[in-house]
Every structure is written in C-alpha cells, then in structure tokens.
mmCIF file of C-alpha atoms in Angstrom:
data_model
loop_
_atom_site.group_PDB
_atom_site.id
_atom_site.type_symbol
_atom_site.label_atom_id
_atom_site.label_comp_id
_atom_site.label_asym_id
_atom_site.label_seq_id
_atom_site.Cartn_x
_atom_site.Cartn_y
_atom_site.Cartn_z
ATOM 1 C CA THR O 1 93.313 -13.657 13.584
ATOM 2 C CA LEU O 2 93.311 -10.085 13.542
ATOM 3 C CA ARG O 3 97.149 -10.396 12.904
ATOM 4 C CA ARG O 4 96.704 -12.534 9.838
ATOM 5 C CA PHE O 5 93.810 -10.261 8.739
ATOM 6 C CA LEU O 6 96.184 -7.148 8.829
ATOM 7 C CA ALA O 7 99.231 -9.056 7.347
ATOM 8 C CA GLY O 8 96.786 -9.828 4.538
ATOM 9 C CA LEU O 9 96.137 -6.246 3.994
ATOM 10 C CA LEU O 10 99.835 -5.397 4.295
ATOM 11 C CA ARG O 11 100.709 -8.096 1.895
ATOM 12 C CA ARG O 12 98.476 -6.569 -0.676
ATOM 13 C CA ARG O 13 99.690 -2.875 0.085
ATOM 14 C CA ARG O 14 103.265 -4.409 -0.597
ATOM 15 C CA GLU O 15 102.443 -6.221 -3.898
ATOM 16 C CA ALA O 16 99.548 -4.197 -5.378
ATOM 17 C CA PRO O 17 99.488 -0.881 -3.805
ATOM 18 C CA GLY O 18 96.004 0.782 -4.655
ATOM 19 C CA GLN O 19 94.109 -2.741 -5.215
ATOM 20 C CA PRO O 20 91.691 -3.309 -2.607
ATOM 21 C CA MET O 21 90.948 -7.160 -1.239
ATOM 22 C CA ASP O 22 87.370 -8.079 -1.427
ATOM 23 C CA LEU O 23 85.397 -9.591 1.327
ATOM 24 C CA GLU O 24 86.523 -13.479 0.135
ATOM 25 C CA GLU O 25 89.903 -12.332 0.206
ATOM 26 C CA LEU O 26 89.943 -10.845 3.654
ATOM 27 C CA LEU O 27 88.152 -13.888 5.183
ATOM 28 C CA ALA O 28 90.714 -15.973 3.664
ATOM 29 C CA ALA O 29 93.360 -14.023 5.068
ATOM 30 C CA GLY O 30 92.042 -13.769 8.627
ATOM 31 C CA TRP O 31 90.187 -17.210 8.685
ATOM 32 C CA PRO O 32 92.256 -19.541 6.305
ATOM 33 C CA GLY O 33 90.340 -22.694 5.243
ATOM 34 C CA GLU O 34 87.184 -22.000 7.067
ATOM 35 C CA ARG O 35 83.993 -22.559 5.564
ATOM 36 C CA VAL O 36 81.685 -19.568 6.629
ATOM 37 C CA LEU O 37 78.073 -18.668 5.734
ATOM 38 C CA PRO O 38 78.075 -15.442 3.541
ATOM 39 C CA ARG O 39 76.325 -12.994 6.277
ATOM 40 C CA ALA O 40 78.779 -14.449 9.053
ATOM 41 C CA ALA O 41 81.788 -14.093 6.661
ATOM 42 C CA SER O 42 80.536 -10.527 6.137
ATOM 43 C CA ASN O 43 80.067 -9.925 9.909
ATOM 44 C CA ARG O 44 83.547 -11.297 10.509
ATOM 45 C CA VAL O 45 85.306 -8.774 8.001
ATOM 46 C CA TYR O 46 83.299 -6.011 9.045
ATOM 47 C CA VAL O 47 84.289 -6.619 12.752
ATOM 48 C CA ALA O 48 88.024 -7.125 12.048
ATOM 49 C CA ILE O 49 88.078 -3.659 10.100
ATOM 50 C CA ALA O 50 86.090 -1.869 12.897
ATOM 51 C CA THR O 51 88.217 -3.273 15.407
ATOM 52 C CA LEU O 52 91.598 -2.136 13.227
ATOM 53 C CA ARG O 53 90.034 1.228 13.082
ATOM 54 C CA LYS O 54 89.578 1.592 16.769
ATOM 55 C CA LEU O 55 93.223 0.441 17.246
ATOM 56 C CA GLY O 56 94.508 3.490 15.405
ATOM 57 C CA LEU O 57 94.183 2.510 11.541
ATOM 58 C CA ARG O 58 91.045 4.704 10.998
ATOM 59 C CA ASP O 59 92.934 6.891 8.492
ATOM 60 C CA ALA O 60 95.038 3.973 6.892
ATOM 61 C CA LEU O 61 92.276 1.831 6.161
ATOM 62 C CA ILE O 62 90.136 2.799 2.658
ATOM 63 C CA SER O 63 86.770 1.515 2.140
ATOM 64 C CA ARG O 64 85.856 1.161 -1.516
ATOM 65 C CA GLU O 65 82.982 -0.501 -3.280
ATOM 66 C CA ASP O 66 84.893 -3.314 -4.215
ATOM 67 C CA GLY O 67 86.740 -3.767 -0.779
ATOM 68 C CA TYR O 68 89.374 -2.490 1.713
ATOM 69 C CA LEU O 69 92.909 -1.518 1.329
ATOM 70 C CA LEU O 70 95.478 0.263 3.378
ATOM 71 C CA ASP O 71 96.129 3.751 1.991
ATOM 72 C CA PRO O 72 98.673 3.347 -0.778
ATOM 73 C CA ASP O 73 100.118 6.858 0.015
ATOM 74 C CA LEU O 74 101.257 5.940 3.535
ATOM 75 C CA ALA O 75 104.582 4.756 4.341
ATOM 76 C CA ILE O 76 104.809 1.289 5.718
ATOM 77 C CA VAL O 77 107.518 1.570 8.488
ATOM 78 C CA GLY O 78 109.047 -1.447 10.260
ATOM 79 C CA ARG O 79 109.604 -5.024 9.131
ATOM 80 C CA PHE O 80 106.810 -6.835 7.537
ATOM 81 C CA MET O 81 106.362 -10.248 9.253
ATOM 82 C CA GLU O 82 103.981 -13.017 8.160
ATOM 83 C CA ALA O 83 101.200 -14.120 10.543
#
C-alpha cells in the first residue's frame, strides 16, 4: 500500500511537477478500487504521509491546502518503478 502511495506521488512529480494530489487521488493511489468512508479515507492518507516522513521523506513531502506533493526542486534519482 505504501509503495503504491509513493508511486502515485512520484508519478505526479514526474508528470506535473508542482501540482499536488488531493486526498481522493492519494486514496486511489494507495488503495485502488476501495470504497472508504470520508473520515477513514482521510485517516489512511494522513497515516501514509506521516509514515513516509518518518522513513526519511520529511523534507521532500510538501503539504498544501489543496493536497500533498513531492518537492519539485528535488532531483529524483534512480529508476521509477510502478507499484
């Protein structure tokens, strides 16, 4: 789940740098096809973001009013893999 979630953020960073993903898009990236109540969906996304920050992406993840994104000024090194 976390890998798919991060892959969604990486895909957005590659295709539209500077454009955030909203909660619905992030939920769809991490939990494709699942129907979740709004509060549970928000909680899943917030926990995934917090986990990525704890795993070392604190400075790379940007939180904005309209969603989350990977810092467009940071270089992405390595091969991008689909989840």
